[in-house]
Short mmCIF file of C-alpha atoms in Angstrom, two decimals:
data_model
loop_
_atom_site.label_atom_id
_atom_site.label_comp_id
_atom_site.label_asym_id
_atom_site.label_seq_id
_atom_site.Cartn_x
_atom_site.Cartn_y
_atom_site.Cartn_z
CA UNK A 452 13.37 -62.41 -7.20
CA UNK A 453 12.69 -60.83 -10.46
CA UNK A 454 9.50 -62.83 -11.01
CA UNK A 455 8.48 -62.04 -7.15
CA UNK A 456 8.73 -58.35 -7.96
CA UNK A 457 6.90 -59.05 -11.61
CA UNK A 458 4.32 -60.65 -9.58
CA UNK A 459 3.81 -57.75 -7.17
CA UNK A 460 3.51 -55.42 -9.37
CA UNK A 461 1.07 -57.14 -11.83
CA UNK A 462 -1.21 -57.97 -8.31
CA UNK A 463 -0.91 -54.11 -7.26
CA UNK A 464 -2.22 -53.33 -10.67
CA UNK A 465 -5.07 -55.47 -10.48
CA UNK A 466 -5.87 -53.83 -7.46
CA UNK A 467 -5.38 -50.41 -8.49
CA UNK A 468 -7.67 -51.13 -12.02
CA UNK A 469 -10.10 -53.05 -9.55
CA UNK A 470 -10.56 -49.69 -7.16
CA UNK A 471 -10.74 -47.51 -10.08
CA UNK A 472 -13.22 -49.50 -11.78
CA UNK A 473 -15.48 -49.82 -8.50
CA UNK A 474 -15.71 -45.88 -7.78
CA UNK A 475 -16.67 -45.88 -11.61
CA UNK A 476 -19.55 -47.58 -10.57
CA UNK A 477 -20.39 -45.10 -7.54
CA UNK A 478 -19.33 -48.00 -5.10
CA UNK A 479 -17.92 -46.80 -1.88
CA UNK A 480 -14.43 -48.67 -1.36
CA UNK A 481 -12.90 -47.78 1.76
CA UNK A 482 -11.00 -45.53 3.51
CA UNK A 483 -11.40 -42.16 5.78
CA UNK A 484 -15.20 -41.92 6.35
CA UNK A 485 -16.32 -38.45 5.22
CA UNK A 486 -17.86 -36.28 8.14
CA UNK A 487 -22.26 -36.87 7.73
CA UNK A 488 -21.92 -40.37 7.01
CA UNK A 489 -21.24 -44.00 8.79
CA UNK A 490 -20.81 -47.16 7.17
CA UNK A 491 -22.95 -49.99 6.95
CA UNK A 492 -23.25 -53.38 4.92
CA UNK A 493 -20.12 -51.46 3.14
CA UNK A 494 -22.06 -48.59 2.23
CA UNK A 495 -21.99 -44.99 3.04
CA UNK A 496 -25.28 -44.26 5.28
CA UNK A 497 -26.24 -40.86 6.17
CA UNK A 498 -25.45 -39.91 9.65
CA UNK A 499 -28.32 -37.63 10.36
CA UNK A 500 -26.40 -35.17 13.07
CA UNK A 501 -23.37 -34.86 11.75
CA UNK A 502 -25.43 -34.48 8.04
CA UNK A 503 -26.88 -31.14 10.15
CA UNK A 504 -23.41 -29.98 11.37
CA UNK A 505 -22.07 -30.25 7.68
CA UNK A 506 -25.08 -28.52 5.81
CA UNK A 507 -24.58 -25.82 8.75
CA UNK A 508 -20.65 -25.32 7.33
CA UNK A 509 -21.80 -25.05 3.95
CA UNK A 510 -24.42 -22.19 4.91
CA UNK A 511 -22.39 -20.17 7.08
CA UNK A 512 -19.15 -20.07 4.67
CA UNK A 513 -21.70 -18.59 2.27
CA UNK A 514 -23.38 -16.54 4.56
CA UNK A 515 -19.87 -15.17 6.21
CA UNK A 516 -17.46 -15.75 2.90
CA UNK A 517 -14.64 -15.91 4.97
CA UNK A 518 -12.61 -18.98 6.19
CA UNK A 519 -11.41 -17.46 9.06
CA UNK A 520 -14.78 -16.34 10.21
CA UNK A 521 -16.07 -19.30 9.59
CA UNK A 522 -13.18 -21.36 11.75
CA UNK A 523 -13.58 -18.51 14.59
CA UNK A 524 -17.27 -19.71 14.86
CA UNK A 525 -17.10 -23.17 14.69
CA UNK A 526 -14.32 -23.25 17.42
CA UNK A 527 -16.53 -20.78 19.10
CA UNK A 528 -19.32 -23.16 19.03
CA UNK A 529 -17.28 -26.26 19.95
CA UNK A 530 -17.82 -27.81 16.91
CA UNK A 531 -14.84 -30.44 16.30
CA UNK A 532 -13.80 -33.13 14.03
CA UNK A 533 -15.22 -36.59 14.06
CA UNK A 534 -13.11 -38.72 16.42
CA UNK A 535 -11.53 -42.16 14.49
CA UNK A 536 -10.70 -45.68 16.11
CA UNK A 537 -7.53 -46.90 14.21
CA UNK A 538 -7.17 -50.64 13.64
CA UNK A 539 -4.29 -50.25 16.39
CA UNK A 540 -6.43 -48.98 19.13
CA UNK A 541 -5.43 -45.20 18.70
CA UNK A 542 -7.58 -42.53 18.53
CA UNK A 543 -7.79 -39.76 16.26
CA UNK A 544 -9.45 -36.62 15.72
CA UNK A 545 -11.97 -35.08 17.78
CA UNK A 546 -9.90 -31.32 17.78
CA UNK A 547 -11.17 -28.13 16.72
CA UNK A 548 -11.15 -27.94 12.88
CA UNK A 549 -8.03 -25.83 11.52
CA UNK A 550 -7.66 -24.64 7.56
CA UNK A 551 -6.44 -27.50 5.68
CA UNK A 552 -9.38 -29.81 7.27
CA UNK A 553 -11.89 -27.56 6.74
CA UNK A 554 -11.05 -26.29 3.16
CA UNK A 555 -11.06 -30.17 2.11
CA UNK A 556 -14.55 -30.55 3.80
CA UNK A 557 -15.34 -27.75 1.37
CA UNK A 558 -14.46 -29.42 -1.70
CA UNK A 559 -15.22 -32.87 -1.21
CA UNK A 560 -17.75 -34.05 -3.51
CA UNK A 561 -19.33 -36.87 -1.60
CA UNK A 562 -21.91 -34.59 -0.38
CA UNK A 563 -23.40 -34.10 -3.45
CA UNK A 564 -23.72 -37.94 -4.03
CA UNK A 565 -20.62 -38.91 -5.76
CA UNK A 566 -17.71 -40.91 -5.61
CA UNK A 567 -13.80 -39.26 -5.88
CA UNK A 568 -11.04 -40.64 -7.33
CA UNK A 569 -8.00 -39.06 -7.69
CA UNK A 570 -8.85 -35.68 -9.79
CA UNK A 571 -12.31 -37.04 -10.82
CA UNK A 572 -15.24 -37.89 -9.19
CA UNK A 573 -18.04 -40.43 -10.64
CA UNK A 574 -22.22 -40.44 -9.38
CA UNK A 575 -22.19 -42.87 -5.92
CA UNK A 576 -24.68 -45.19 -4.66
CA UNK A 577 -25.39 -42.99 -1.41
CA UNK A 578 -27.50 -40.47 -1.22
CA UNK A 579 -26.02 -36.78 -1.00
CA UNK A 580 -26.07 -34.33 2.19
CA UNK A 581 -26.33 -31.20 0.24
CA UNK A 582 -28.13 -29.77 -2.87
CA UNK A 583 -26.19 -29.13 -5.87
CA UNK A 584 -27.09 -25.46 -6.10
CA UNK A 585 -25.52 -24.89 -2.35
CA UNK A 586 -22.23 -27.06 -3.15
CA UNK A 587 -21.97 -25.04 -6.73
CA UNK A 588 -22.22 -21.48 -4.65
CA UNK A 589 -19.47 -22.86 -1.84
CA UNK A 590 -17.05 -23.79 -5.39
CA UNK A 591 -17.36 -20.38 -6.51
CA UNK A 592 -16.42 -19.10 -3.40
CA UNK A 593 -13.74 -20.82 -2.86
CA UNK A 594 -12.52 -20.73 -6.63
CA UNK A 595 -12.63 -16.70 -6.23
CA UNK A 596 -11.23 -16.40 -2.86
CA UNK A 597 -7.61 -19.18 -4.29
CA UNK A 598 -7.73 -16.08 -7.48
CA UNK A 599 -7.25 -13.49 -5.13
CA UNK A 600 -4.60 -15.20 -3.04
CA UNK A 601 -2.38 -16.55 -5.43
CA UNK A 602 -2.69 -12.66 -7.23
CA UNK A 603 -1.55 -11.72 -4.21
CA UNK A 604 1.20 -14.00 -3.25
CA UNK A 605 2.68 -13.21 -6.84
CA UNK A 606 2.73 -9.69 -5.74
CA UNK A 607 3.75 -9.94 -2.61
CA UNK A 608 6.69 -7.08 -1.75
CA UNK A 609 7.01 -9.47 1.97
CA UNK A 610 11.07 -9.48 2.78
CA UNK A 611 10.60 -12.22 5.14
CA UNK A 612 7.51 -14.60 3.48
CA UNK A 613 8.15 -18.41 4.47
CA UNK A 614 10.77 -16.59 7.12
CA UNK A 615 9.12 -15.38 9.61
CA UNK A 616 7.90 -17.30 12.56
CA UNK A 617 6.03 -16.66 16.14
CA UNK A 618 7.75 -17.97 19.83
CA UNK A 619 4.60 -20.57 20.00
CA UNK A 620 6.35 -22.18 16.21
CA UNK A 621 3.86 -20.76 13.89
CA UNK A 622 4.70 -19.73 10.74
CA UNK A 623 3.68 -15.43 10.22
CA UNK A 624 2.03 -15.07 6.84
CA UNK A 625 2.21 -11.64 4.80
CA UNK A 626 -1.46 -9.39 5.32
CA UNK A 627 -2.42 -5.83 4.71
CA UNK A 628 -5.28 -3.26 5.98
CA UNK A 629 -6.15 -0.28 3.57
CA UNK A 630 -7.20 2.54 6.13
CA UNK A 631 -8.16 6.34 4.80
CA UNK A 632 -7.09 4.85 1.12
CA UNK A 633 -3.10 3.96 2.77
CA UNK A 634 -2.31 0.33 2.62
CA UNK A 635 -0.45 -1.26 6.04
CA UNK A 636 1.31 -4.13 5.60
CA UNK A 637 1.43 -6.62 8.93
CA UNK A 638 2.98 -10.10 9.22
CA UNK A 639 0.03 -12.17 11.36
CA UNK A 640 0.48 -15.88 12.86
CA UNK A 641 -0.68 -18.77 11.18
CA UNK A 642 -2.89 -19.75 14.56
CA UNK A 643 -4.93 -16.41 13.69
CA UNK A 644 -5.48 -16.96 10.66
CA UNK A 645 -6.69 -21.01 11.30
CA UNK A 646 -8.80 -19.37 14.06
CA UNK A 647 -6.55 -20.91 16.72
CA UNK A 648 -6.30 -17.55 18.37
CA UNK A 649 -5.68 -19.37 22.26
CA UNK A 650 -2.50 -21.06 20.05
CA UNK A 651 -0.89 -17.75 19.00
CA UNK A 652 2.58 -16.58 19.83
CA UNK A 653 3.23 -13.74 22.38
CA UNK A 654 3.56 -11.38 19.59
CA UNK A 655 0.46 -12.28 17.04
CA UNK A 656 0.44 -9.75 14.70
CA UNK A 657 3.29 -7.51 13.67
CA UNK A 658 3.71 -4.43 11.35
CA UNK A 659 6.09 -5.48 8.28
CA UNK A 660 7.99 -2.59 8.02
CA UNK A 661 9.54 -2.28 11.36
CA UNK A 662 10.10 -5.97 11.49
CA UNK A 663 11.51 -5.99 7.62
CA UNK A 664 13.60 -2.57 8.47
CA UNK A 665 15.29 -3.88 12.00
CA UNK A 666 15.64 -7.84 10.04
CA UNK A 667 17.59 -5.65 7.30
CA UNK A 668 19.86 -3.27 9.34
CA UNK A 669 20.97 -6.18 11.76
CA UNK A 670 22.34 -7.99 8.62
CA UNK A 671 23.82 -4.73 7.01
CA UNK A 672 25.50 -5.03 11.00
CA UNK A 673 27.31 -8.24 10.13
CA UNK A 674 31.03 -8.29 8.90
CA UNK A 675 30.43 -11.06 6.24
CA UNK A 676 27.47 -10.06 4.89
CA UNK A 677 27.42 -7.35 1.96
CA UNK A 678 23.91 -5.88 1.58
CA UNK A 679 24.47 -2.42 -0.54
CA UNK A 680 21.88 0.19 0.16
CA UNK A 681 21.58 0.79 -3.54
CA UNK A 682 20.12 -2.88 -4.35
CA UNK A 683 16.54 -3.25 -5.57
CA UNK A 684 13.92 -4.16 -4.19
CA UNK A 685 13.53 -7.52 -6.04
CA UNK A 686 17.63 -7.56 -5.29
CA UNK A 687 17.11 -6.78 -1.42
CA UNK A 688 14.42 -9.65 -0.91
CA UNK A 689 16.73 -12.48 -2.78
CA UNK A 690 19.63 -11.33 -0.71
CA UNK A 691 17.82 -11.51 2.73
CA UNK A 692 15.98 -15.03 1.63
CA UNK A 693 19.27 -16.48 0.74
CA UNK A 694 21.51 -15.08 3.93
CA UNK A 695 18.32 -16.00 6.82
CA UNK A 696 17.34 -19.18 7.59
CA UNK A 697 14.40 -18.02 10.16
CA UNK A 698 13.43 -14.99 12.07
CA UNK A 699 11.45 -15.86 15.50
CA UNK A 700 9.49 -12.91 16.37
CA UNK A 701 9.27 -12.52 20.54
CA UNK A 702 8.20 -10.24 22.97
CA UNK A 703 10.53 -7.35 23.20
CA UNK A 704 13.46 -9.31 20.58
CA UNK A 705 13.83 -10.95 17.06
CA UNK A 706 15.63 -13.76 16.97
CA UNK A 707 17.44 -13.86 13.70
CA UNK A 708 19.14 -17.43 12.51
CA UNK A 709 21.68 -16.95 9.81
CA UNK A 710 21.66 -19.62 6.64
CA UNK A 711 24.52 -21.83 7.04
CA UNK A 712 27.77 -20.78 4.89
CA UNK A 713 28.78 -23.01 1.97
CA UNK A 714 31.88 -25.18 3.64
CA UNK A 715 31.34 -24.42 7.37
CA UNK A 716 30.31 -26.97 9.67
CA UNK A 717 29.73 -24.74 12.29
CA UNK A 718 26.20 -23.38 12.86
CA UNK A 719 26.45 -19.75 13.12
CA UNK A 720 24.85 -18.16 16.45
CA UNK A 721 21.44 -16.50 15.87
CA UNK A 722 21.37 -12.96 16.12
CA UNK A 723 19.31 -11.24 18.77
CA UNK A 724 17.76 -7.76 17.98
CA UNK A 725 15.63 -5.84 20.18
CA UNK A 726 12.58 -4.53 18.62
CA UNK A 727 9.02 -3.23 20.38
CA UNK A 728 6.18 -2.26 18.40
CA UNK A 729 5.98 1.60 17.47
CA UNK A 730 2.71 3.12 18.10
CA UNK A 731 2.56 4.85 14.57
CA UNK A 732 1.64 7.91 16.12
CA UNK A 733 4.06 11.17 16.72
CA UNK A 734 4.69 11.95 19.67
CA UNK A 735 2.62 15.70 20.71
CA UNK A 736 4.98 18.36 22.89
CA UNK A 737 2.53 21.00 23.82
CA UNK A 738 4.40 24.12 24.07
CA UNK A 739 3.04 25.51 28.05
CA UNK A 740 3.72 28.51 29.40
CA UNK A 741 5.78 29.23 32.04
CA UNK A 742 2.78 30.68 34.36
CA UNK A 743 0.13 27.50 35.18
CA UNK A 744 -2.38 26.91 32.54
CA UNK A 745 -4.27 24.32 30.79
CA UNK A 746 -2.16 21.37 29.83
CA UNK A 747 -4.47 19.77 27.62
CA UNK A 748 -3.68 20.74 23.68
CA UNK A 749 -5.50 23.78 21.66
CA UNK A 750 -9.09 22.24 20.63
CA UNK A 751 -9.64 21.02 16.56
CA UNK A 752 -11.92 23.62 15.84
CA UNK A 753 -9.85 26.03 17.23
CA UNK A 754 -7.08 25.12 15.75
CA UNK A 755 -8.61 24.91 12.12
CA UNK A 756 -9.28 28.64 12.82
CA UNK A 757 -6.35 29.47 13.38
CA UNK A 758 -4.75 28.05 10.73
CA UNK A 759 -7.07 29.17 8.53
CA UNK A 760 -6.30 32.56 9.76
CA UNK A 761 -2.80 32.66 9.10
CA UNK A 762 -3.21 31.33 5.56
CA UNK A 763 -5.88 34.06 4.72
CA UNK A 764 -3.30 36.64 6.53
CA UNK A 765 -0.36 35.52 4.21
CA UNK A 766 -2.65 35.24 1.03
CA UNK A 767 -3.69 38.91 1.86
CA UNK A 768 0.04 40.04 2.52
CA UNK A 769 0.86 39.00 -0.74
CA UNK A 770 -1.62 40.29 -2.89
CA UNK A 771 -0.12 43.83 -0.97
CA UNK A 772 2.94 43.35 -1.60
CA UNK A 773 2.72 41.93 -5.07
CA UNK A 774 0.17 44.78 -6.06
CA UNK A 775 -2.65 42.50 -6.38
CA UNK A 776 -4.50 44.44 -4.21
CA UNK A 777 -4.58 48.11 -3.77
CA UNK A 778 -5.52 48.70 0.13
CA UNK A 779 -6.82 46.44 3.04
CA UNK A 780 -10.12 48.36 2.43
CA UNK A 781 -10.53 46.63 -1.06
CA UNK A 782 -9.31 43.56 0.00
CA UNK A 783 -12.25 44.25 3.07
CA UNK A 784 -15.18 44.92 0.28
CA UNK A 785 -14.02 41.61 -1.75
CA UNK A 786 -14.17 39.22 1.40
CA UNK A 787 -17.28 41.50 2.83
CA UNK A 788 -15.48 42.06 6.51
CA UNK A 789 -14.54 45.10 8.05
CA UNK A 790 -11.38 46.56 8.15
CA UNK A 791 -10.42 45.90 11.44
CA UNK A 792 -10.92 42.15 10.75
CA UNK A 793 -8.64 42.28 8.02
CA UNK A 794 -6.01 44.32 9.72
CA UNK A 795 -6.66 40.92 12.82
CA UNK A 796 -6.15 38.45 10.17
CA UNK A 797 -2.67 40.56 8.29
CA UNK A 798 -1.35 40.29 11.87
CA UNK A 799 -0.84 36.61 11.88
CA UNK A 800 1.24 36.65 9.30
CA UNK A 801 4.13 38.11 10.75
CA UNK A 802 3.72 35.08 13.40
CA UNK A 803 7.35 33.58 14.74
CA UNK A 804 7.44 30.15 12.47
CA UNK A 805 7.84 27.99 15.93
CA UNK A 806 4.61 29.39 17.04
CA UNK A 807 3.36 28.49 13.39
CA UNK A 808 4.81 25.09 13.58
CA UNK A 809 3.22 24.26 16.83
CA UNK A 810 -0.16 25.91 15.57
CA UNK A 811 -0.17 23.75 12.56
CA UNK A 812 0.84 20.95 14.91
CA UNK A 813 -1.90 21.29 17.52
CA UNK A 814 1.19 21.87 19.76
CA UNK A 815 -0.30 25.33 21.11
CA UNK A 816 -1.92 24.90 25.35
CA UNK A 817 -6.05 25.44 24.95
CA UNK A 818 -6.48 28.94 25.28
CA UNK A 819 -3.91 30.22 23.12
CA UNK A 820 -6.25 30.55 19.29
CA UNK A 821 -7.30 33.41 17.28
CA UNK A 822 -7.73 36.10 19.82
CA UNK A 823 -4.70 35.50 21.24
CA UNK A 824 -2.49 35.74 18.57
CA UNK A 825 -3.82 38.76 16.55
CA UNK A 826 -2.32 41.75 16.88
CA UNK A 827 1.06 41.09 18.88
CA UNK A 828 4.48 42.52 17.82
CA UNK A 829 6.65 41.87 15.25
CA UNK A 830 9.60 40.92 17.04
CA UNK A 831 9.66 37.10 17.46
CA UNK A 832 10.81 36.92 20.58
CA UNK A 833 8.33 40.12 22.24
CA UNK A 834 6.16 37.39 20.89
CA UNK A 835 7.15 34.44 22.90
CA UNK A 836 7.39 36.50 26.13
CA UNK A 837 3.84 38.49 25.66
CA UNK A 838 2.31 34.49 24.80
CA UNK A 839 4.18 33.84 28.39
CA UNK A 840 6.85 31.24 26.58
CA UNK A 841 9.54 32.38 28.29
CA UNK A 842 12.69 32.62 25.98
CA UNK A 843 12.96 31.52 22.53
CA UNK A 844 14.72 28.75 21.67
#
């Protein structure tokens, strides 16, 4: 038996140093067919459609720069992989291309006319697909785009990265949007991201921090877990990897499946938590009068005014007060406006601070601006009844 296994390995060997020495040479030795070519006499032979469909991938990644564009047009175009005959009778293939196909179409050097083997590659006896200058550009790309992900993966502040999953069984992966300089973090499936949007979850795309916030207060929730609120945040995101085992994310729920406890058999119940997605936008009360009037809310323009107003008013009361300035009629001849219009704007600043708030809010009924709001009493609530408000609150 011992010389049996000697034997075996010394032939496997052989075999390995007679592959290895063959792709040194540029011969082609078997194996899965690369995409643009066929084989014939035990050669690789350009294909010359399938040659076209890969010189077109190579273009657009370099005209879009983005693997998910590029997968969203390909599947849009109904271009799929090339379907394979196995020696069994199966059939394989012939699907729309997804990430990990696609990025090794990318970075296979047979196009360029040479030979791989294992991390190296050696000049082939088949003629390339592509030039060397396009297949260089594509490297770069794809080089510069791996920098920025991995920088970003080790920076990552995702609670639930690796955790998180879709109802269709796709694993959510950790995203953000900067809008108006503000940076919003989301959680978006896998299928999205593969261009696969048709395979997608219910619930594609999620905002991390309600997801992360309701994940975190359903565990705080549990007797025999202890999640302090004073931990860190590096502290916070070990705690929650070790204590979940997955989060599903579905419409209207998160399904939250604990990790199993050291020296219990039993498989603890998953933990259902009802979440919907918040709008990220306040809620707007407009403050109506009692007597009918237009519901819709005071314009922008008008509104600036106004607030513009009262600021000028309470700058100008100030300055009185603090002896800044001697009259209204020097505070007129510094802001060239007559004294009446000083005297208008002084008036809003001894507005009630709800009518302020809603003001500042855009809470005020259209109709209800500048003109309105100059010149009414002091008392607050003389002002709520002349404005029609009925009693203050």
């Amino acid at each position: 038996l011992s010389f049996a296994q000697f034997e075996r390995e010394v032939t496997s060997e052989r075999i390995r140093d007679k592959i290895a020495a063959s792709k040194k040479k540029g011969i082609w030795v078997g194996g899965n067919v690369p995409l643009g070519y066929k084989v014939e006499d035990r050669k690789l032979v350009i294909d010359p459609a399938e040659a076209k469909t890969v010189r077109t991938i190579f273009e657009r990644y370099l005209a879009l720069g983005s693997m998910l564009s590029l997968l969203e047009e390909l599947n849009a175009k109904g271009v799929r992989t090339r379907l394979r005959r196995l020696s069994s009778g199966k059939t394989v293939g012939d699907v729309p291309f997804t990430r990990g196909p696609l990025a090794h179409l990318l970075k296979n050097r047979t196009y360029v006319g040479e030979i791989n083997h294992h991390d190296k590659s050696y000049p082939g006896q088949h003629q390339p697909i592509l030039e060397r200058k396009l297949f260089d550009a594509v490297q770069a790309r794809l080089r510069a785009q791996a920098n920025v992900t991995q920088s970003v993966r080790a920076h990552s502040t995702a609670l639930l990265q690796g955790k998180l999953f879709d109802d269709a069984g796709h694993l959510m992966t950790p995203t953000h949007a900067l809008k108006r300089g503000l940076r919003y973090r989301y959680y978006i499936s896998r299928a999205l991201v593969e261009g696969r949007k048709a395979e997608a979850g219910s619930i594609s795309r999620a905002p991390a921090d309600q997801i992360e916030a309701k994940v975190v207060e359903a565990l705080r929730a549990q007797p025999n877990v202890e999640l302090p609120e004073e931990l860190t945040s590096e502290e916070l995101r070990s705690t929650v990897r070790t204590k979940i085992k997955r989060v599903v994310i579905e419409a209207g729920r998160l399904a939250i499946e604990l990790a199993d406890e050291p020296g219990k058999r039993a498989k603890q119940p998953p933990l259902f938590v009802e979440w919907e997605r918040e709008t990220g936008r306040a809620r707007r009360e407009i403050l109506l009068p009692d007597a009918p009037t237009d519901p819709r809310p005071i314009r922008s323009e008008s509104r600036s005014t106004l607030v513009r107003g009262i600021a000028m008013g309470r700058l100008w009361l100030n300055e009185l007060t603090s002896g800044k300035a001697r009259d209204t009629e020097e505070i007129a001849a510094r802001e060239r406006r007559s004294k009446r219009s000083v005297h208008m704007m002084l008036s809003l600043a001894f507005l009630a601070p709800d009518i302020v708030e809603a003001a500042v809010a855009g809470r005020l009924p259209r109709g209800v601006g500048m003109t309105r709001l100059t010149d009414l009493p002091p008392s607050w609530s003389h002002q709520w009844s002349l404005l029609g408000f009925g009693r203050r609150p």
